[in-house]
mmCIF file of C-alpha atoms in Angstrom:
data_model
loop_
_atom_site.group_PDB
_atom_site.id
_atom_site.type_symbol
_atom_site.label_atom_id
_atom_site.label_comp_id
_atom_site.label_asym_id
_atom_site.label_seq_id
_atom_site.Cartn_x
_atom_site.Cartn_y
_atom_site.Cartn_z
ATOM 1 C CA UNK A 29 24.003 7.817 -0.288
ATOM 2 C CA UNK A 30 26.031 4.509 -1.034
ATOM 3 C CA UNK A 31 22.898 2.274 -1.676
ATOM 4 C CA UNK A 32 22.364 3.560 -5.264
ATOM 5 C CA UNK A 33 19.196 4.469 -6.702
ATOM 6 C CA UNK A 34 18.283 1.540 -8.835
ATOM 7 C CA UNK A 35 18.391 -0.857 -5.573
ATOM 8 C CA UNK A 36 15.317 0.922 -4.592
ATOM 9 C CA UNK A 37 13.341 0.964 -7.574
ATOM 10 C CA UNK A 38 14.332 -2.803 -8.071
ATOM 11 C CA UNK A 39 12.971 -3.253 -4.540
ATOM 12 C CA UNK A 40 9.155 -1.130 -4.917
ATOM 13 C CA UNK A 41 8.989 -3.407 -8.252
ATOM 14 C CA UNK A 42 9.539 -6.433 -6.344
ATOM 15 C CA UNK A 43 7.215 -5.123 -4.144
ATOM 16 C CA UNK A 44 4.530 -3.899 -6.564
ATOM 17 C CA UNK A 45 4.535 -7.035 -8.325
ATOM 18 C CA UNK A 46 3.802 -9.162 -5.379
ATOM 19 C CA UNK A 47 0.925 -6.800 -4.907
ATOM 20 C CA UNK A 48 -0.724 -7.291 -8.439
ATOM 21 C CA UNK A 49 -0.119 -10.913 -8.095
ATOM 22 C CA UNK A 50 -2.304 -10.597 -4.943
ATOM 23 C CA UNK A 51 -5.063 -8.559 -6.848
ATOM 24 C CA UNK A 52 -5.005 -10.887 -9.953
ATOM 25 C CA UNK A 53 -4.997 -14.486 -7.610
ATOM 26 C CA UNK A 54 -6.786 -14.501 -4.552
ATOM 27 C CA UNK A 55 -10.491 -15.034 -3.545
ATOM 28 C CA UNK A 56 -10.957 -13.154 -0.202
ATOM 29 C CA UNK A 57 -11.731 -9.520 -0.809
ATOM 30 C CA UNK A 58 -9.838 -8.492 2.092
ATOM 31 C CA UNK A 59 -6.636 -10.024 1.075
ATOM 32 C CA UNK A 60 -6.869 -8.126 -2.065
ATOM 33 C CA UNK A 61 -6.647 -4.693 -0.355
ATOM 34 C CA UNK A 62 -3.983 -5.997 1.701
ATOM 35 C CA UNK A 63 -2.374 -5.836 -1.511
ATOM 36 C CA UNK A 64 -3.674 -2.575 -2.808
ATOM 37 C CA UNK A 65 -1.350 -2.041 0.721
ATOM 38 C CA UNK A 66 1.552 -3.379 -1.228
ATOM 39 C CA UNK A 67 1.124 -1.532 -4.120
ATOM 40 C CA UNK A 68 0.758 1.554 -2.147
ATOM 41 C CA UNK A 69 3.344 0.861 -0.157
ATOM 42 C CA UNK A 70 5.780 0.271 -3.386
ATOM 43 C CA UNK A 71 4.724 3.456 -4.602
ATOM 44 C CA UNK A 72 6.256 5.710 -1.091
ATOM 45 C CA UNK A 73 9.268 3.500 -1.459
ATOM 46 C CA UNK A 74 9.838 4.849 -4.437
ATOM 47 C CA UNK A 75 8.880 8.683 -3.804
ATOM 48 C CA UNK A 76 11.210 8.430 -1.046
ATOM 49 C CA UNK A 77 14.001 7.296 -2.499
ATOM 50 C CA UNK A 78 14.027 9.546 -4.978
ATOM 51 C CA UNK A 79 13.207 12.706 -2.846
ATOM 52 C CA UNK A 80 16.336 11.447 -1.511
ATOM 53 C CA UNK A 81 18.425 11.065 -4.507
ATOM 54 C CA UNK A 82 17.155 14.525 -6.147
ATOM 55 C CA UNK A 83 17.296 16.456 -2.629
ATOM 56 C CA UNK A 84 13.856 17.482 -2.844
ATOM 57 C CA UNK A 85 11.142 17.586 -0.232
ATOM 58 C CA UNK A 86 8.250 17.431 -2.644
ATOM 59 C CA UNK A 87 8.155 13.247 -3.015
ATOM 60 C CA UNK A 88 7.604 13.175 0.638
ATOM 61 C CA UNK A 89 4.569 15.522 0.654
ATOM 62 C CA UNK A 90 3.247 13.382 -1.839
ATOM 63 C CA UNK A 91 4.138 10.323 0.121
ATOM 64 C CA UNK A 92 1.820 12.173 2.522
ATOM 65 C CA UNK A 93 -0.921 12.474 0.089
ATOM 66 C CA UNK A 94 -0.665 8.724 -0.706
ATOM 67 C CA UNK A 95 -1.236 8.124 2.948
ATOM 68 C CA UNK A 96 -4.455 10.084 3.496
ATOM 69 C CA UNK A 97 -5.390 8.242 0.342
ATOM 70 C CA UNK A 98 -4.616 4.876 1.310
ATOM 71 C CA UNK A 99 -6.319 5.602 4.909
ATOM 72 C CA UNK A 100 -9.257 6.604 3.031
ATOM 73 C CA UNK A 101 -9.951 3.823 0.927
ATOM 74 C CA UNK A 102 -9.480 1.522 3.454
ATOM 75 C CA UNK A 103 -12.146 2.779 5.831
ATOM 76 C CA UNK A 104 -14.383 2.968 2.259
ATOM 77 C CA UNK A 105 -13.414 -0.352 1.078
ATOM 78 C CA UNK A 106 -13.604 -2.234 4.389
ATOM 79 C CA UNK A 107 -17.090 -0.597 4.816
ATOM 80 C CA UNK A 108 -18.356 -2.281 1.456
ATOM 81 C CA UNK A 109 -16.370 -5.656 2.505
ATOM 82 C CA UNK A 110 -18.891 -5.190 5.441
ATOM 83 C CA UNK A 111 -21.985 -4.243 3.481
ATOM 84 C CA UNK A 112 -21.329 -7.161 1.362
ATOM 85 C CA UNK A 113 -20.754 -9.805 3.951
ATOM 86 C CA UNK A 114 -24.391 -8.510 5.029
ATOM 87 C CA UNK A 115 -25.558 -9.009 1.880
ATOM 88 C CA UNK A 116 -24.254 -12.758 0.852
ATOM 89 C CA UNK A 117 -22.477 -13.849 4.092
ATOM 90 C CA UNK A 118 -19.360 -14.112 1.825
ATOM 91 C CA UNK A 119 -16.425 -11.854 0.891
ATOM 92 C CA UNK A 120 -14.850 -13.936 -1.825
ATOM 93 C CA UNK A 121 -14.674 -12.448 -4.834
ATOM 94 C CA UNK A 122 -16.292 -15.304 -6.930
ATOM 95 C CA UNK A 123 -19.784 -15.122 -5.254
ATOM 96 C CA UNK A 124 -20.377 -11.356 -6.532
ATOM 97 C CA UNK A 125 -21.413 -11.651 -10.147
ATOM 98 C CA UNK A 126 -24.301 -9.048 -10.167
ATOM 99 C CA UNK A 127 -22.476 -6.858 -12.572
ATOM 100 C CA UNK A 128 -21.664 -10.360 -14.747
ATOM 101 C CA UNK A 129 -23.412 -11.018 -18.106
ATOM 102 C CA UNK B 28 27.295 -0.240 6.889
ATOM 103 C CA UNK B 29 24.181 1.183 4.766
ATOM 104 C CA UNK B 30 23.854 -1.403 2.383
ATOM 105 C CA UNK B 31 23.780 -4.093 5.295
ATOM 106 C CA UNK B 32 20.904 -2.074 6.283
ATOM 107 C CA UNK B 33 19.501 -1.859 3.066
ATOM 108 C CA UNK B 34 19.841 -5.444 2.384
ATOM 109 C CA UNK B 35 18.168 -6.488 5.443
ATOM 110 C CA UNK B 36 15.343 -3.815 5.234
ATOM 111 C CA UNK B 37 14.833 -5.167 1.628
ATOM 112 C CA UNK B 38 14.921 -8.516 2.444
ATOM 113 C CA UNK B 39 12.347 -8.320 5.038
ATOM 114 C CA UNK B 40 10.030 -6.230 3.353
ATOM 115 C CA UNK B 41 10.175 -8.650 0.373
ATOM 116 C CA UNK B 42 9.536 -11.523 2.097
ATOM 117 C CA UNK B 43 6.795 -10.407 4.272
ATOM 118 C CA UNK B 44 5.414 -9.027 0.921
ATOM 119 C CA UNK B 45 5.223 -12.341 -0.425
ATOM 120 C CA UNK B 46 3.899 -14.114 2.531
ATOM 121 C CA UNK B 47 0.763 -11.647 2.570
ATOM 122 C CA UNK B 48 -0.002 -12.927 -1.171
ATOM 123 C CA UNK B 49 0.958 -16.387 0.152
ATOM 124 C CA UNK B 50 -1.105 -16.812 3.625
ATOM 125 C CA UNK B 51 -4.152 -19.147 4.132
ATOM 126 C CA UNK B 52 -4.956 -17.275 6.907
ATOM 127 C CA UNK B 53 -6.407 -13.595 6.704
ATOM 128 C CA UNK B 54 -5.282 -12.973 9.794
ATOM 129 C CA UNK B 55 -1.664 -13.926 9.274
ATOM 130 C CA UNK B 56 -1.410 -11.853 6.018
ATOM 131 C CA UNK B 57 -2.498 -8.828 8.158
ATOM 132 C CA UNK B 58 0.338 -9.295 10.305
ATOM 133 C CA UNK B 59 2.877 -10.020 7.923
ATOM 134 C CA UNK B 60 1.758 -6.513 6.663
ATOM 135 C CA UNK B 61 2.387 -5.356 10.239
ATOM 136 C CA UNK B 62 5.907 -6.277 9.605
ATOM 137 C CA UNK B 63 6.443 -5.043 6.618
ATOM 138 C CA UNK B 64 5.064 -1.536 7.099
ATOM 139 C CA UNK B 65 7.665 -1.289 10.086
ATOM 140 C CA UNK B 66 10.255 -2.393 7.729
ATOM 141 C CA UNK B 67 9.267 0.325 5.483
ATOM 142 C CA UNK B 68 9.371 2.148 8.194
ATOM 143 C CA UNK B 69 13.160 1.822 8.777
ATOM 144 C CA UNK B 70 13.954 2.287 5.065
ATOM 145 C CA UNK B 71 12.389 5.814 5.435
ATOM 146 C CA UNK B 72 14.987 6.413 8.335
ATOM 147 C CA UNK B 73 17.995 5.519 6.609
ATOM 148 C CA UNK B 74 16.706 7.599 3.923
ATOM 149 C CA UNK B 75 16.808 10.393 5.937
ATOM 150 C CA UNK B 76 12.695 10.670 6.112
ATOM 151 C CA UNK B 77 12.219 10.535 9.540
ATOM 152 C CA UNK B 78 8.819 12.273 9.788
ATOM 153 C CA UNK B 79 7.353 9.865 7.351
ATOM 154 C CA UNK B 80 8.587 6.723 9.287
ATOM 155 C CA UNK B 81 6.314 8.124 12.113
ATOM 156 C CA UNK B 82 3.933 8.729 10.305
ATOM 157 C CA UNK B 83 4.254 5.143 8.783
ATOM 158 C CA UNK B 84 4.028 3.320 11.760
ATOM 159 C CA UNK B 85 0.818 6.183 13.484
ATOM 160 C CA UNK B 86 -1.218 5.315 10.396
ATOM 161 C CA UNK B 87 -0.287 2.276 8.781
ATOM 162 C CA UNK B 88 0.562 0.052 11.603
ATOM 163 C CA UNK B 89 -2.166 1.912 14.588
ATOM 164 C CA UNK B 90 -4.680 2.609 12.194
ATOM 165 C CA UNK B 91 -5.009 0.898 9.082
ATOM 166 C CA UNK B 92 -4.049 -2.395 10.612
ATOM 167 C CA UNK B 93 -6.116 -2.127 13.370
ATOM 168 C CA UNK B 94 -9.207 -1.634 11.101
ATOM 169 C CA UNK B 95 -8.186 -4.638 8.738
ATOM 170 C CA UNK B 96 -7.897 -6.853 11.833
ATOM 171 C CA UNK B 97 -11.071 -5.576 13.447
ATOM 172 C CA UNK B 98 -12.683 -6.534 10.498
ATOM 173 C CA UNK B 99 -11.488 -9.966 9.820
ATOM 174 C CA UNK B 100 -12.168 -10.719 13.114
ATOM 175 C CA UNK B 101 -15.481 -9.500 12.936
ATOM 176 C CA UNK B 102 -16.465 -11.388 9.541
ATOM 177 C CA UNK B 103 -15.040 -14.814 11.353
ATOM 178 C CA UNK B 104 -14.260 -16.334 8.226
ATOM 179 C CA UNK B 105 -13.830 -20.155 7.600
ATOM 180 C CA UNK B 106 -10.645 -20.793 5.438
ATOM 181 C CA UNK B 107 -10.775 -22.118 1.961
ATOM 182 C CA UNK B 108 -9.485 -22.051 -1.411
ATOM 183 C CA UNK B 109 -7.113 -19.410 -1.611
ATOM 184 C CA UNK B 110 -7.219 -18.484 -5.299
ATOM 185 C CA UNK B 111 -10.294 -18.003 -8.364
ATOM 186 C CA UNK B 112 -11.177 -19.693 -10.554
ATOM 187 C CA UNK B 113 -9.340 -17.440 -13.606
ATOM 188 C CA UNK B 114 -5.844 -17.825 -12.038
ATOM 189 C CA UNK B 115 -4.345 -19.248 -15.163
ATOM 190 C CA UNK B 116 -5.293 -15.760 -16.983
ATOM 191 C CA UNK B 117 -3.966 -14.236 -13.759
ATOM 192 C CA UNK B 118 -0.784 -16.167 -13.597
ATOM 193 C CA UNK B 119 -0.321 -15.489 -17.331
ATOM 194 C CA UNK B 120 -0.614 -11.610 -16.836
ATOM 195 C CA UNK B 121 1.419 -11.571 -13.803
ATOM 196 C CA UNK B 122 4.100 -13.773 -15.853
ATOM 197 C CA UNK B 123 4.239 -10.998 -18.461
ATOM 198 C CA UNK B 124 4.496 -8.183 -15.782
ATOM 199 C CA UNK B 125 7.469 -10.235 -13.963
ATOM 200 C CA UNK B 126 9.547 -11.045 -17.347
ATOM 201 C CA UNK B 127 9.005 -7.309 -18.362
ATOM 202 C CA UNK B 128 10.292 -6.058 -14.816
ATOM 203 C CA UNK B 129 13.585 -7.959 -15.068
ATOM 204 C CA UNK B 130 13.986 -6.679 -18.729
ATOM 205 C CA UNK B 131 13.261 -3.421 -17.695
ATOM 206 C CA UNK B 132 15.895 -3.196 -15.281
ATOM 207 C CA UNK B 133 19.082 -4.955 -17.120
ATOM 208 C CA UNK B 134 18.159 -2.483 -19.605
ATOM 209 C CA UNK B 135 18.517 0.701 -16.904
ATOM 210 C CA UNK B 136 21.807 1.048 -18.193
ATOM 211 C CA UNK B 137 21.134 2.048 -21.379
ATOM 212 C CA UNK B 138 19.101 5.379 -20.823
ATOM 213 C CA UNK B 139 20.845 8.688 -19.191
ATOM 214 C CA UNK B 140 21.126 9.266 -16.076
ATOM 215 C CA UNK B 141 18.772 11.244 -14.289
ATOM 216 C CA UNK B 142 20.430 14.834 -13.116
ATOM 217 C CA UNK B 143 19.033 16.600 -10.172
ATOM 218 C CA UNK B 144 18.451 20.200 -11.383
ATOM 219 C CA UNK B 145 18.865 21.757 -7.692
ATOM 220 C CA UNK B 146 15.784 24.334 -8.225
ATOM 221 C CA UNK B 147 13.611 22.240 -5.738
ATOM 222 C CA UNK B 148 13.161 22.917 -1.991
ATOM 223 C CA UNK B 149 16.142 20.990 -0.318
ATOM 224 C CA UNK B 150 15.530 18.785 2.697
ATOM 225 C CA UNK B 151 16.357 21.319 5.263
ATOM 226 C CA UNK B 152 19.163 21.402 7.536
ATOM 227 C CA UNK B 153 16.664 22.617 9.935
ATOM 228 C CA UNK B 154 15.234 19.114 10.099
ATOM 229 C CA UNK B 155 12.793 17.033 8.077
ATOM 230 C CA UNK B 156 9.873 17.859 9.916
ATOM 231 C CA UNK B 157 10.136 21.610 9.648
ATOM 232 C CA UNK B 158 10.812 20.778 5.693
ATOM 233 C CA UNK B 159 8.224 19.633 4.972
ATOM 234 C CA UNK B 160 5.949 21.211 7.223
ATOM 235 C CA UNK B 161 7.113 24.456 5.455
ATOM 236 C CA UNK B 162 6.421 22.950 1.841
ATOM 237 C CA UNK B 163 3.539 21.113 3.066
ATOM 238 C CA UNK B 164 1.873 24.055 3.883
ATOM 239 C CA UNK B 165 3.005 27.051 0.892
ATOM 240 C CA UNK B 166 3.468 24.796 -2.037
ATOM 241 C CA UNK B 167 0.892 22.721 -1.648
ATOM 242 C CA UNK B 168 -1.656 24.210 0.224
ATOM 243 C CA UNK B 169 -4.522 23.630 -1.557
ATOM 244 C CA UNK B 170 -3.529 19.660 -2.233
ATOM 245 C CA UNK B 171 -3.561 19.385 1.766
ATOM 246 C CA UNK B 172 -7.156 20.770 1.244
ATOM 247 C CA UNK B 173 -8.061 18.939 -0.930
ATOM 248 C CA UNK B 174 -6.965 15.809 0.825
ATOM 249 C CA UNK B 175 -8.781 16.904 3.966
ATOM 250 C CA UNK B 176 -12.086 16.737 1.919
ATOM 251 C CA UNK B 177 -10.864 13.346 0.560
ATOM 252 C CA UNK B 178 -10.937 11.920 4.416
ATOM 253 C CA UNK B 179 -14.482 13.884 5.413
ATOM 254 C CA UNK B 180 -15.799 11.960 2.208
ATOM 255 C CA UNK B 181 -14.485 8.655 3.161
ATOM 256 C CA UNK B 182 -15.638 8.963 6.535
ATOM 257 C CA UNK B 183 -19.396 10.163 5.776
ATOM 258 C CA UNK B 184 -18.914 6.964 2.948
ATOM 259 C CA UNK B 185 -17.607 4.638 5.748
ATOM 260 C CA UNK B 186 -20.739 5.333 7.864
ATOM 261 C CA UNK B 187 -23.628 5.036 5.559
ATOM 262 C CA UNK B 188 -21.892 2.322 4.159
ATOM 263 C CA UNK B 189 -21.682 0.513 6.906
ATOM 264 C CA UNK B 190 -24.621 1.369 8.334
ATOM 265 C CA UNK B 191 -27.837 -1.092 8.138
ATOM 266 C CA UNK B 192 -30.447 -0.308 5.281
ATOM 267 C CA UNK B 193 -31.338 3.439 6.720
ATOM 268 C CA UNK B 194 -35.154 3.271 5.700
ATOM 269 C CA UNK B 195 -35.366 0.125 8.407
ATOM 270 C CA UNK B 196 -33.896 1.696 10.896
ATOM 271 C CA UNK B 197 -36.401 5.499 10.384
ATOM 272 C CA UNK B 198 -39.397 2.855 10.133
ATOM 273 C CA UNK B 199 -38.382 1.257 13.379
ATOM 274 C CA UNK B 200 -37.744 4.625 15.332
#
């Protein structure tokens, strides 16, 4: 491998960041699983590279696991986006203060 | 020749990363994901994970995608202020993160490097699929269970979620 290690990890932080920076600024609920995405996404960048690096197998199974995850909570999240845009015809994330004191 | 690969799969995915934070438009953030995830996508093949960049683009960009889309199409919402009210907390935290990152990594140098101790399962010569197909399904077994109950749950959560108020529709019927 001539593209050493650290490139990648540089890279998913690069990428992970952007994806908390998503989380932490925007209104519109579905933009902030978008980002989850990111994060996500950072996170198989890195199991992969490193499967590669230590010549194991096991970082892609889990890259596999991360998957189903992901694909789960995005048919669970976008349900509740959907629940919610029922409830208060809105899905920014200012207008939901129920759990607010 | 792999680092211009490299380069240009990192420069992409970067980008496209920052333009989903960045876009006005939900619908433009979704597909600058789309881009992305095929970009990822091509990083897995020049790492030598080909099954996984399959499995990238089946799930992520046919699947996922799809449903995000689907959904902000369906919500038809009007565009406004892109960020909350608390964004200077939010920029402040995600300040800290970023100056932490960089001082992270110009201080890689100083730890030891990581060894690979060559007990693992290697990536087969027979070919990634088989590879992991074999560890996938001795090692862990029971995790591939387990994640099969994780998608019966979300899907069983996804419909009564979704589903109107359940007493209104057994009153009506």
């Amino acid at each position: 491998m001539t593209v050493p290690l650290s490139y990648y990890l540089v890279l998913s932080g690069i990428v992970f960041l952007t994806g908390v920076m998503g989380v932490l600024l925007r209104r519109n609920i579905i933009i902030i699983l978008l980002s989850v995405e990111l994060m996500l996404n950072a996170t198989n960048i890195n199991f992969v590279a490193f499967s590669q690096y230590f010549h194991d197998v096991a970082g892609q199974v889990f890259v596999f696991f991360a998957l189903t995850v992901a694909a789960a909570e995005v048919a669970v999240g976008l349900a509740i986006i959907v629940a919610l845009y029922r409830a208060k015809s809105t899905i920014n994330v200012d207008e939901f203060q129920l759990l607010k004191w | 020749m792999e680092q211009i690969f490299f380069f240009y799969f990192a420069f992409v995915i970067a980008a496209t990363s920052m333009l989903v934070v960045a876009m006005r438009n939900p619908v433009y953030s979704a597909l600058a994901l789309l881009i992305m995830f095929f970009h990822v996508a091509g990083l897995y093949v020049t790492l030598h994970a080909e099954f996984l960049a399959a499995v990238q683009i089946i799930v992520y960009a046919g699947a996922i995608l799809v449903l995000y889309l689907f959904v902000v199409m369906l919500l038809n919402l009007k565009q406004d202020d892109r960020y909350h009210r608390q964004w200077p907390m939010a920029a402040a935290v995600g300040v800290t993160l970023f100056v932490e990152a960089i001082i992270l990594t110009v201080m890689r140098g100083w730890t030891a490097p990581l060894v690979a101790t060559g007990t693992e399962t290697t990536v087969g010569e027979a070919g990634n699929t088989e590879a992991i197909g074999d560890v996938l399904y001795s090692t862990y077994l029971f995790p591939f269970e387990v994640a099969s109950l994780i998608l019966l749950v979300a899907m069983i959560g996804a419909i009564v979620l979704a589903k109107k108020d359940l007493s209104e529709v057994n009153s009506e019927g």
